[in-house]
mmCIF file of C-alpha atoms in Angstrom:
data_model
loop_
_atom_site.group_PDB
_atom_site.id
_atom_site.type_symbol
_atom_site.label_atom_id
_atom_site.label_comp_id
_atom_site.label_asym_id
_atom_site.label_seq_id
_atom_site.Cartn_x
_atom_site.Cartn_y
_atom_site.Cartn_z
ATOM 1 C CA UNK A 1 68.137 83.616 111.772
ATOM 2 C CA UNK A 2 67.450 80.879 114.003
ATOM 3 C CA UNK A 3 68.516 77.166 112.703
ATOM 4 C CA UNK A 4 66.082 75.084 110.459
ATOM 5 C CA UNK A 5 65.544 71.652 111.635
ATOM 6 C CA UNK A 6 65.497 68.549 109.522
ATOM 7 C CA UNK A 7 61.764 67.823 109.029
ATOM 8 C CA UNK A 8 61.539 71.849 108.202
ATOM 9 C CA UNK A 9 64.312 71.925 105.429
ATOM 10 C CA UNK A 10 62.476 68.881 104.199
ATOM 11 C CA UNK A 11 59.382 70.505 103.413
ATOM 12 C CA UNK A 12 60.554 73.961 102.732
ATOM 13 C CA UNK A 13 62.648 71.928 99.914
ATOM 14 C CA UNK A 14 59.516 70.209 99.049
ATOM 15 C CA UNK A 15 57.655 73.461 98.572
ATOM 16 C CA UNK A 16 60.700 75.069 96.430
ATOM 17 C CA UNK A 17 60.896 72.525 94.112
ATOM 18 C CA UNK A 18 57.391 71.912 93.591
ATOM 19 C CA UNK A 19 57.510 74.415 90.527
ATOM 20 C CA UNK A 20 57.347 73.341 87.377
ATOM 21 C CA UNK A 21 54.736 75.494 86.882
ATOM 22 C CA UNK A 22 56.566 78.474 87.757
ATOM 23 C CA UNK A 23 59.666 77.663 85.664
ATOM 24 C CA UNK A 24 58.376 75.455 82.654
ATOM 25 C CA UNK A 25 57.017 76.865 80.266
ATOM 26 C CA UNK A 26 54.589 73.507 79.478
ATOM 27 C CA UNK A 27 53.733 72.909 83.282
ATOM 28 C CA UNK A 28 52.853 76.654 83.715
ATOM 29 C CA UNK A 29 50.353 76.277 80.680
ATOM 30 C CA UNK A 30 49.186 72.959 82.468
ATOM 31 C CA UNK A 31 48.823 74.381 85.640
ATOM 32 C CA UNK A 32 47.441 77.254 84.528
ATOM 33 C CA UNK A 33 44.811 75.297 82.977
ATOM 34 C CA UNK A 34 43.435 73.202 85.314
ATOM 35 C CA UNK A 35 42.890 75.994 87.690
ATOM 36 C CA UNK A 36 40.597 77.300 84.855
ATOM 37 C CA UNK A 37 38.678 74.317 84.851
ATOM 38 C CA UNK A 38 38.066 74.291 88.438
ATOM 39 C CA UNK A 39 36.098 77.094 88.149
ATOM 40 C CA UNK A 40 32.551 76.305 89.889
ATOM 41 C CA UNK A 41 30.798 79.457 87.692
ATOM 42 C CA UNK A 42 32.026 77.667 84.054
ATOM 43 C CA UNK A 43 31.320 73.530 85.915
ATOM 44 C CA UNK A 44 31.571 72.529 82.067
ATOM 45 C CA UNK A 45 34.532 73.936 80.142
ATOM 46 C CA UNK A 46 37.081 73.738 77.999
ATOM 47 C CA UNK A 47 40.573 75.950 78.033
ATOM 48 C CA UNK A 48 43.588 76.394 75.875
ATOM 49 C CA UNK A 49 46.706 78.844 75.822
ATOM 50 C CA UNK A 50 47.721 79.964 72.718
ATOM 51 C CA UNK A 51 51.129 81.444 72.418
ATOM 52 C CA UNK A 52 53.081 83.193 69.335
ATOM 53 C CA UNK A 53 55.047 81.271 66.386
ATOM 54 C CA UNK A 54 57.521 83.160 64.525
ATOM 55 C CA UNK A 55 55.132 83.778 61.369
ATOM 56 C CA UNK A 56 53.657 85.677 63.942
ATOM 57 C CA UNK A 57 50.398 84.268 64.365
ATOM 58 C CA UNK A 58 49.733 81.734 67.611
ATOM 59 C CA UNK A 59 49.824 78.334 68.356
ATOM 60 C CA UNK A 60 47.508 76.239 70.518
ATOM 61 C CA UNK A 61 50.055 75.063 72.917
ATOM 62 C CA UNK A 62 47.815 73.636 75.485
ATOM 63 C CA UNK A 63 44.133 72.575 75.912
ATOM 64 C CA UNK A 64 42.425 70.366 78.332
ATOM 65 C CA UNK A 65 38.672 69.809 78.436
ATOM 66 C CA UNK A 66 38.396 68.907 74.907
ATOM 67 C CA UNK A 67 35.652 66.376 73.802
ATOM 68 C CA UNK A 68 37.818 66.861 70.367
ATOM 69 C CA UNK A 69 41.037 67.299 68.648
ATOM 70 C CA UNK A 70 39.718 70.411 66.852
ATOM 71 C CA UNK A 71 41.892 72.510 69.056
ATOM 72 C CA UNK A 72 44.779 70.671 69.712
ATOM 73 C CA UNK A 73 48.086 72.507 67.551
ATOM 74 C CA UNK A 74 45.153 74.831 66.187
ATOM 75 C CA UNK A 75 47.277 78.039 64.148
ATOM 76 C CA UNK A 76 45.245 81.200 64.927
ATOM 77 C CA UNK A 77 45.910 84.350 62.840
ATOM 78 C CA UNK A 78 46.126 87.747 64.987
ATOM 79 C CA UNK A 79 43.222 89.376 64.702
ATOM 80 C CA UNK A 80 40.884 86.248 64.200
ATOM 81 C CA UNK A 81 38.122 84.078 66.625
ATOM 82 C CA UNK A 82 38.208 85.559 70.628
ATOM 83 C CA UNK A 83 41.654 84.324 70.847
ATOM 84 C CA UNK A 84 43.674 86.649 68.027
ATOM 85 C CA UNK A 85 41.585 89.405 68.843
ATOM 86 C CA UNK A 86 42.956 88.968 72.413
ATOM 87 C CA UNK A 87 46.074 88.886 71.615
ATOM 88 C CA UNK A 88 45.814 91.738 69.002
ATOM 89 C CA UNK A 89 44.289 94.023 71.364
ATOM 90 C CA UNK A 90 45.910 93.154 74.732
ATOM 91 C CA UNK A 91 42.838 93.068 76.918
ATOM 92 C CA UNK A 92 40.177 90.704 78.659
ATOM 93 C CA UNK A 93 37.187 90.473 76.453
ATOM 94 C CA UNK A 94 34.278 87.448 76.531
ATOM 95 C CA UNK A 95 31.251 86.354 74.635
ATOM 96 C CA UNK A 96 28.173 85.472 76.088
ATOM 97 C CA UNK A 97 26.470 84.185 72.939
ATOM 98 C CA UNK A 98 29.204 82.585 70.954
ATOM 99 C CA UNK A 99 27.186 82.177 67.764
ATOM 100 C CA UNK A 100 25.629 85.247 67.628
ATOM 101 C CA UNK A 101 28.986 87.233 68.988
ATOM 102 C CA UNK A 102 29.543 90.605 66.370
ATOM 103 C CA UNK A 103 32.762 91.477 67.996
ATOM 104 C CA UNK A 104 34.849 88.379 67.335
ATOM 105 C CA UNK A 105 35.406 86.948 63.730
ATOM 106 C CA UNK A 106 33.901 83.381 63.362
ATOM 107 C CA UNK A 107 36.817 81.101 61.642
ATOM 108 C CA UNK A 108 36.683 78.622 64.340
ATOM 109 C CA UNK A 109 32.583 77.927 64.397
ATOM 110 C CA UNK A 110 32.895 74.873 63.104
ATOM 111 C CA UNK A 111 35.392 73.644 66.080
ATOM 112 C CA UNK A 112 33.279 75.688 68.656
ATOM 113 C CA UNK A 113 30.295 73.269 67.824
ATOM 114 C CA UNK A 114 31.907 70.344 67.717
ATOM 115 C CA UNK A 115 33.100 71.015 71.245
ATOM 116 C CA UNK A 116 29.618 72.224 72.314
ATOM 117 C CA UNK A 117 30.965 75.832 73.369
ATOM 118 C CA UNK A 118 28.095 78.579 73.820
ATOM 119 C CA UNK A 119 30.300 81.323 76.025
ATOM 120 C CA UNK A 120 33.602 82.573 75.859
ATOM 121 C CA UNK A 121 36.260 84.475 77.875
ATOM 122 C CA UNK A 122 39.455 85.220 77.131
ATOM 123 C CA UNK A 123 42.450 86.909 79.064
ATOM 124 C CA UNK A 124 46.478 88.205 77.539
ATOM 125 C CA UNK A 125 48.966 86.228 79.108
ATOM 126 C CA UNK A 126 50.946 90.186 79.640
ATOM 127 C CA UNK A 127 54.449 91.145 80.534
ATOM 128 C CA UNK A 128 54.568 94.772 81.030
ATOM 129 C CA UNK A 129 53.953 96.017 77.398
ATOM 130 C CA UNK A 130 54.391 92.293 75.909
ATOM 131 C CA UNK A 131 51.718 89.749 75.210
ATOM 132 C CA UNK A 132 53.144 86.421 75.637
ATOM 133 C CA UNK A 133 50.189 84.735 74.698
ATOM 134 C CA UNK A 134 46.420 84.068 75.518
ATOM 135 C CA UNK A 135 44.279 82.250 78.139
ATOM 136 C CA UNK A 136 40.730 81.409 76.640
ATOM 137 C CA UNK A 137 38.204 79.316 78.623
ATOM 138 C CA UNK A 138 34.725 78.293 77.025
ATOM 139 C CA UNK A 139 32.051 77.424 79.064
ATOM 140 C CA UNK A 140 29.342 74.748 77.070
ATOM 141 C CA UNK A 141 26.628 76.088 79.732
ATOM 142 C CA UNK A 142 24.633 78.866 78.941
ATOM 143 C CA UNK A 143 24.732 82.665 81.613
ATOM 144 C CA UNK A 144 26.642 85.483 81.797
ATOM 145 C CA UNK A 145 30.382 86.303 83.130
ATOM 146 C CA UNK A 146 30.404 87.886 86.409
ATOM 147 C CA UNK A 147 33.033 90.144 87.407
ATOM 148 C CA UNK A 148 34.493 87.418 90.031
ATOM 149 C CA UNK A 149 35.045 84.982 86.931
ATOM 150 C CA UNK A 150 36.656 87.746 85.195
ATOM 151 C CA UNK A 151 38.726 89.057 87.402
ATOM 152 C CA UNK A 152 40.253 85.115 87.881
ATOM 153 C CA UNK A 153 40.537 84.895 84.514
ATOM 154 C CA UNK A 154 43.177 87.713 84.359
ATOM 155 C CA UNK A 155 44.354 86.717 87.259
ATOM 156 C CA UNK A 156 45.379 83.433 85.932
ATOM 157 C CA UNK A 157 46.782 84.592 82.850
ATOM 158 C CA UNK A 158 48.773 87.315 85.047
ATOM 159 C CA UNK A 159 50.038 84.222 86.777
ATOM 160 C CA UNK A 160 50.482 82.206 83.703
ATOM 161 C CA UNK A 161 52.556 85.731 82.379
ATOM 162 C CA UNK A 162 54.812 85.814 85.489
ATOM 163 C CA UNK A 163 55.750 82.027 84.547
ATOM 164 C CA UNK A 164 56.815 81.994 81.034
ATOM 165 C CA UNK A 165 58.619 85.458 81.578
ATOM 166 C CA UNK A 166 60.772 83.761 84.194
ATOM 167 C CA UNK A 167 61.082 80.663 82.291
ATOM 168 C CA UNK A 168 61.916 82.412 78.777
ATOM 169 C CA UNK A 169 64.798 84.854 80.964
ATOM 170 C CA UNK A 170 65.707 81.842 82.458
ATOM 171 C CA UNK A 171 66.393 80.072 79.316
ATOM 172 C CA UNK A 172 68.252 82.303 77.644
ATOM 173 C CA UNK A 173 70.800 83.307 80.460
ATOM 174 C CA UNK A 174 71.599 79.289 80.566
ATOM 175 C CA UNK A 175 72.292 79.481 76.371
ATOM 176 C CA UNK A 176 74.018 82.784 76.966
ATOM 177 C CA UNK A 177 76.286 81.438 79.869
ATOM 178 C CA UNK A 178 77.055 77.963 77.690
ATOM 179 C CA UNK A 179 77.852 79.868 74.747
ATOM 180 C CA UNK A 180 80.294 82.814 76.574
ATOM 181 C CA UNK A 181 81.970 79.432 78.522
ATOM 182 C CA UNK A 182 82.626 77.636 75.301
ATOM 183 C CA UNK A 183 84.031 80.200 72.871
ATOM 184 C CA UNK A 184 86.397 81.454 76.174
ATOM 185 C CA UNK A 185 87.301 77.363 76.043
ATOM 186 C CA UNK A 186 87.635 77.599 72.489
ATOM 187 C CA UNK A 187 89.606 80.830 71.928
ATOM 188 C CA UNK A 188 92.480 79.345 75.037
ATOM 189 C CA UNK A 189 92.679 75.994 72.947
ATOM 190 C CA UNK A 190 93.122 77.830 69.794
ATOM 191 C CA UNK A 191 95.649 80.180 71.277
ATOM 192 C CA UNK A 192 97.618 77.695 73.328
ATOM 193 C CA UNK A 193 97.411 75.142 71.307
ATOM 194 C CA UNK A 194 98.095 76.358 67.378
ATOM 195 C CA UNK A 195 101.358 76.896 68.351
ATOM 196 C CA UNK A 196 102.649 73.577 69.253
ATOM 197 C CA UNK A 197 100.112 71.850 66.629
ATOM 198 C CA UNK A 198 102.201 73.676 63.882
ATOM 199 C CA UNK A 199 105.618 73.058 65.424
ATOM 200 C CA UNK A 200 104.723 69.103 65.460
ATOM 201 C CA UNK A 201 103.460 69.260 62.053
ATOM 202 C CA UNK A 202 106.797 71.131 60.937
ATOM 203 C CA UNK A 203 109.099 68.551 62.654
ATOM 204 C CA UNK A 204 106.803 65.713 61.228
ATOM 205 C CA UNK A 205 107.533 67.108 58.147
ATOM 206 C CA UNK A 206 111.531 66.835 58.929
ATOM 207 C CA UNK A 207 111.537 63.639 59.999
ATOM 208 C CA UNK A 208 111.093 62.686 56.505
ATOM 209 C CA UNK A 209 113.605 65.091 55.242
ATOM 210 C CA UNK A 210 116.357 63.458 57.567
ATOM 211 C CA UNK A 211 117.820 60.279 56.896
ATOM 212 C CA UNK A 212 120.873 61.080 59.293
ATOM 213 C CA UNK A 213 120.026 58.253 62.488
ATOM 214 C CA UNK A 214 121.145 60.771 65.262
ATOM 215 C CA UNK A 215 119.264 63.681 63.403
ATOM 216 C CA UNK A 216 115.938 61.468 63.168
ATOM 217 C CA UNK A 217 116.658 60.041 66.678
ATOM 218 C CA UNK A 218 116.502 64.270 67.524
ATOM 219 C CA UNK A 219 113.584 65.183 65.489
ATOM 220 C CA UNK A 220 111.553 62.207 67.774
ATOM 221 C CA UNK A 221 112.433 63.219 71.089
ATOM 222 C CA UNK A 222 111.587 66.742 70.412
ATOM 223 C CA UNK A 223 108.422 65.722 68.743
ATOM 224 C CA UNK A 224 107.934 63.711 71.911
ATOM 225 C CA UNK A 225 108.446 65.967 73.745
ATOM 226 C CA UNK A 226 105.802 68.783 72.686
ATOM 227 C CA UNK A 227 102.985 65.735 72.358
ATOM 228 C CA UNK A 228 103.320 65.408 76.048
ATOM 229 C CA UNK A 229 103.082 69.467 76.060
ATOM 230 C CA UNK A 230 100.318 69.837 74.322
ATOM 231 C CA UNK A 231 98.285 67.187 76.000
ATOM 232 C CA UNK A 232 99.396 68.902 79.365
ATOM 233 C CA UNK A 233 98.252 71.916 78.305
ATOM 234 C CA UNK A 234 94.864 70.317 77.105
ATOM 235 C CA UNK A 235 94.180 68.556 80.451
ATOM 236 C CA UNK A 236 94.942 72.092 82.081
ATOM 237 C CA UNK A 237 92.422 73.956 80.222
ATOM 238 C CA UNK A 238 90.027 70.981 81.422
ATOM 239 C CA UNK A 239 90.428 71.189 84.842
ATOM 240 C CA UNK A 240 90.622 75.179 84.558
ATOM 241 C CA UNK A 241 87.361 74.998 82.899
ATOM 242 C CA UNK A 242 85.934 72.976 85.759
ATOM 243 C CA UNK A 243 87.639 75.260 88.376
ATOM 244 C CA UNK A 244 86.182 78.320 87.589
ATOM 245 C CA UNK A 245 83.116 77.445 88.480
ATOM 246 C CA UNK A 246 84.893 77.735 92.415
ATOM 247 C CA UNK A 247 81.890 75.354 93.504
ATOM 248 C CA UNK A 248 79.366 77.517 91.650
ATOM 249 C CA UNK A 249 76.919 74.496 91.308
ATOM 250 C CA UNK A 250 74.349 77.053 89.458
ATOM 251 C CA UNK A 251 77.316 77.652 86.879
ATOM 252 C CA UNK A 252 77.653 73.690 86.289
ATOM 253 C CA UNK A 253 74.350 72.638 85.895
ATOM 254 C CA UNK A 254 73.576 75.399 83.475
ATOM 255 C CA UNK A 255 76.129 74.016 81.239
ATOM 256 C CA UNK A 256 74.936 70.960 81.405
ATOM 257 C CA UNK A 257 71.693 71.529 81.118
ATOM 258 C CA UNK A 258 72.672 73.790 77.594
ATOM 259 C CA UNK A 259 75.138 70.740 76.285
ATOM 260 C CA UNK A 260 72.310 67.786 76.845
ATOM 261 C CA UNK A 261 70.001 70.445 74.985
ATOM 262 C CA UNK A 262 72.011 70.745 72.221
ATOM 263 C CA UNK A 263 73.634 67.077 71.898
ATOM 264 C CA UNK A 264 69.744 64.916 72.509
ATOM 265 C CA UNK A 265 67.341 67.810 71.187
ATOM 266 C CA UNK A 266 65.215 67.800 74.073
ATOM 267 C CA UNK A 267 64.387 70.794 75.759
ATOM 268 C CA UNK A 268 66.406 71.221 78.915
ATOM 269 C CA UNK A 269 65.394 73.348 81.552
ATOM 270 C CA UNK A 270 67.544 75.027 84.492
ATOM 271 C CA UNK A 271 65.822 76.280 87.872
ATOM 272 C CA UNK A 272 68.181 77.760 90.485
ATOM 273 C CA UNK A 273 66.098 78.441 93.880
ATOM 274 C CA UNK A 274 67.303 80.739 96.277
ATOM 275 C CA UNK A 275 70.853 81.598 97.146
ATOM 276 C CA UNK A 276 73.358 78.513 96.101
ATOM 277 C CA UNK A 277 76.517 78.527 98.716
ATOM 278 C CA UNK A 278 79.788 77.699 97.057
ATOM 279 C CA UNK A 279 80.720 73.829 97.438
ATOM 280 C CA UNK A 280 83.840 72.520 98.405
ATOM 281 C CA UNK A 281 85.280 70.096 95.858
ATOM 282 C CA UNK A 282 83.719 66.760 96.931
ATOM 283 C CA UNK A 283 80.036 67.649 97.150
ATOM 284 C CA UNK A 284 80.177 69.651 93.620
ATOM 285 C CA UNK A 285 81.942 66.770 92.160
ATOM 286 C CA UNK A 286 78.986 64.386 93.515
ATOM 287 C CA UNK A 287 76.302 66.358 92.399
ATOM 288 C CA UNK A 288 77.915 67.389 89.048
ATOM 289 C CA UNK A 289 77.980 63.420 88.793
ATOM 290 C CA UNK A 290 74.398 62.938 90.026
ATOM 291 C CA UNK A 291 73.205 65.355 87.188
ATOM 292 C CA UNK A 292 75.121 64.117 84.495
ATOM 293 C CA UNK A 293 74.051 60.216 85.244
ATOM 294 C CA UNK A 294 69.967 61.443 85.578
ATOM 295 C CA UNK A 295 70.012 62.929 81.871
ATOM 296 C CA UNK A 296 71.921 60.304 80.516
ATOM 297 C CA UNK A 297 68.660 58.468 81.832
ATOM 298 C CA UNK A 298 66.491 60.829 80.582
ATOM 299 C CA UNK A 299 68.146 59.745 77.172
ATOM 300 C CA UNK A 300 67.721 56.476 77.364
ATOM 301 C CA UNK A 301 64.838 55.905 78.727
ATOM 302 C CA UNK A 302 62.491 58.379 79.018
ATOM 303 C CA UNK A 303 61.393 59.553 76.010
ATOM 304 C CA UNK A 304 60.770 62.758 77.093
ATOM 305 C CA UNK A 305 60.161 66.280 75.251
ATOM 306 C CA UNK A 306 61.620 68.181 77.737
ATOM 307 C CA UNK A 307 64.122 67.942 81.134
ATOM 308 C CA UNK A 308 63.851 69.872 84.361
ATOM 309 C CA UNK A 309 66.836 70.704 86.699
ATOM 310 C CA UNK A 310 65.946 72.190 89.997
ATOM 311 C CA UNK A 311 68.817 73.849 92.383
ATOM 312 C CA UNK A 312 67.096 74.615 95.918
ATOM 313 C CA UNK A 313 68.656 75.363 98.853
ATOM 314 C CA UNK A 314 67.978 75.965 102.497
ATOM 315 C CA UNK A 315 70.552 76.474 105.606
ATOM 316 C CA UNK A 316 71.285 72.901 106.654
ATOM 317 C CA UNK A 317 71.142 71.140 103.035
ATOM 318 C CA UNK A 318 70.896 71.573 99.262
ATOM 319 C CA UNK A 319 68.713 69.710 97.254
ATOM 320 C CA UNK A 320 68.740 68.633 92.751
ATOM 321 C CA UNK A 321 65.867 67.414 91.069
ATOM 322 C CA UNK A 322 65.883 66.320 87.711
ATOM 323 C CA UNK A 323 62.701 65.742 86.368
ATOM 324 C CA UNK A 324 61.389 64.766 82.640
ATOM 325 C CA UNK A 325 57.851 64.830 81.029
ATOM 326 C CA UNK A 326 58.236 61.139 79.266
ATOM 327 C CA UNK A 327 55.004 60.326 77.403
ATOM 328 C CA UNK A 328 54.828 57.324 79.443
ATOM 329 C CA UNK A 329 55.297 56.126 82.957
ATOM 330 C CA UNK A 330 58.545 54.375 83.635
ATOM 331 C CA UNK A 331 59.658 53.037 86.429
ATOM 332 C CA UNK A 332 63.304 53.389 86.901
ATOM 333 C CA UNK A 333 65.564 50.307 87.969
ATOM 334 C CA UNK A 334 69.085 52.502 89.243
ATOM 335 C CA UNK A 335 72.099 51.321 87.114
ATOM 336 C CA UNK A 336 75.349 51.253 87.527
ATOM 337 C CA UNK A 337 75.575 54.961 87.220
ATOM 338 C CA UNK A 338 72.799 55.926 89.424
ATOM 339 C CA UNK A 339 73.875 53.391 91.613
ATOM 340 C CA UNK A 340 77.255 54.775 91.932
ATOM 341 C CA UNK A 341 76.014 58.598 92.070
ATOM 342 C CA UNK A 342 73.957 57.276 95.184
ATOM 343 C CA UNK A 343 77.051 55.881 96.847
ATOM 344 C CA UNK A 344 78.704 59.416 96.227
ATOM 345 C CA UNK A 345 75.915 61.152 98.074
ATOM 346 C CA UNK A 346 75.992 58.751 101.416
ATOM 347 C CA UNK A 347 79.474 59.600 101.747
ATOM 348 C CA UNK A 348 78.866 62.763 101.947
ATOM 349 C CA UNK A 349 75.844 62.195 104.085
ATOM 350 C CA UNK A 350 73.512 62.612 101.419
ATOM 351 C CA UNK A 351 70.941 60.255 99.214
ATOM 352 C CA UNK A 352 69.091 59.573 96.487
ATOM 353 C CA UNK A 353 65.517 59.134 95.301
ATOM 354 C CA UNK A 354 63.196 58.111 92.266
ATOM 355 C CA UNK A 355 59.834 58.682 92.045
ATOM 356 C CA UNK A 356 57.686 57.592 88.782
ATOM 357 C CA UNK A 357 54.893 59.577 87.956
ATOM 358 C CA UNK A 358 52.742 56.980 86.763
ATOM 359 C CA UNK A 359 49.630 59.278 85.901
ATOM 360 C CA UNK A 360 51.343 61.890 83.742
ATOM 361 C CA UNK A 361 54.631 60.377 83.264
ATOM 362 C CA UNK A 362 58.103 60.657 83.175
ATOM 363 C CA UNK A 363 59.934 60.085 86.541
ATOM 364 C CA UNK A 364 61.662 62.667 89.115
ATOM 365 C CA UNK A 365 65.218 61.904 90.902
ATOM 366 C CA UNK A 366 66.304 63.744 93.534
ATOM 367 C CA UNK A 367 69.357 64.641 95.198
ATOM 368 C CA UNK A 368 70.119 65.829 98.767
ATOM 369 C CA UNK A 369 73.063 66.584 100.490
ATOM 370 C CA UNK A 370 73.898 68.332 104.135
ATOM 371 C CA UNK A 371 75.212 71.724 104.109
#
């Protein structure tokens, strides 16, 4: 393999990391959406997704096009309007006459005129045997559906499919590699630690019990003594912890990723792109760093229902995005942290960006470093 030049690794990174909509669940809806509505043989619709709750009916996750709020967090019941029998059944199926339709159950007519709908197609958003959810577009023209329309209709809800599978596997090997890393953490502590904890507690005890000076003078030193064990051991199992990732930045952001999940609420996200080299110490340290200071701004200032972190690499350099959905645009004045996780990446060659996405919001920083 011949050797990738700057300007090249620049926009093959640019290409890698350009999918949210691959790897977010949200920006594959989004995405998946506005292709929909681009559609020149429906030039006036509106389109939803709908996936499943856990009183297993479906949720309107997404719509654009809307002229109302009718559909927007609109329950449908399996079975019920285009959409539930979609999902019920598994398979493309569309209305040409909405109002007069026989097929399709009519609890939604009242939202259908309100939003001026007169055709209807709808496609299952299918993994394998599963239906992840439903792609419905409806068109407020009058015609018919040709078999080009339908057959990029199921084509993006195959696409839309792909995404949330890999998003949903993604997710859960993240929680499942936190969890597995933290009771391993948890069962060393206990082990190494319960020990000593009970022999300081004992001698505690006997320091009360002894009113002899050289016995209590005794009783400290050895009580000294296994303090500065036990917080030996401690720091030990911290920087084993860190260790065994061996550079594995994939392994590090994950955690991450799972702990700013469970300690903010907001959905986090991990993306790892291609084949991650180990890092020596210094460049996982900086990047580690660089992650850790753009949630803490996520946190603070963005917002934001959900984070993104992107891993990509390519031969000469490695790049980390972290990325937010904030309802609002906010423009990002670096702090001391980010200021400092900057300085960390031009040692090492590297930098750091921020870009403010002032039509959608939320902001993007980036990391790169060489390789």
């Amino acid at each position: 393999m011949g050797m990738v030049k700057p300007s090249q690794a620049d926009a093959m990174l640019d290409a890698l990391l350009d999918i949210d909509s691959v790897f977010d669940p949200q920006s594959a809806i989004m995405t998946t959406l506005r292709n929909a509505l681009r559609s020149e043989s429906i030039p006036d619709a509106v389109a939803w997704v709908a996936l499943p709750t856990p009183t297993q009916g479906l949720l309107v996750q997404q719509v654009l096009g809307h002229i109302t709020n009718g559909l927007v967090r609109l329950e449908v019941g399996v079975g019920r309007g285009l959409t539930g029998r979609v999902f019920e059944r598994g398979s493309v199926h569309w209305v040409e006459r909405y109002c007069d339709a026989t097929s399709i159950t009519h609890d939604f007519d009242e939202i259908m005129k309100s939003e001026r709908v007169r055709r209807m197609i709808a496609a299952p958003l299918r993994a394998g045997t599963n239906v992840l959810g439903v792609l419905t577009v409806g068109g407020r023209d009058q015609g018919t559906f040709a078999d080009e329309l339908v057959t990029q209709v199921e084509s993006l809800a195959h696409s839309a499919a792909l995404a949330l599978g890999i998003a949903q596997r993604s997710r859960a090997a993240a929680k499942a590699s936190a969890v597995a890393e933290r009771q391993r953490l948890s069962a060393e502590i206990h082990d190494g630690l319960s020990a000593l904890l009970f022999s300081m507690a004992s001698r505690s005890e006997a320091l009360q019990r002894n009113s002899m000076e050289r016995a209590l003078a005794n009783e400290l030193e050895t009580l000294q003594n296994e303090i500065f064990e036990a917080g030996t051991l401690v720091r030990s199992l911290v920087a084993q912890w860190h260790d065994s990732a061996s550079g594995d930045l994939g392994a590090e952001v994950h955690q991450m990723a799972a702990e700013f999940e469970e300690g903010t609420g907001t959905n986090a996200f991990t993306v790892v792109v291609g084949s991650v080299p180990q890092l020596d110490g210094p460049r996982l340290r900086s990047l580690v760093r660089f992650v850790s200071v753009a949630l803490a701004n996520i946190e603070r200032h963005a917002a934001a229902s959900r984070a993104i972190v992107t891993v990509a690499c390519v031969p000469t350099q490695i790049s980390v995005v972290v990325s937010n959905d904030g309802p609002t645009a906010t423009e990002v004045v670096p702090g001391v942290g980010l200021r400092s996780a900057a300085q960390s990446l031009e040692r090492l060659g590297g930098s750091l960006s921020i870009v403010s996405d002032f039509d959608e919001g939320g902001f993007t920083i980036r990391a790169r470093l060489p390789l």
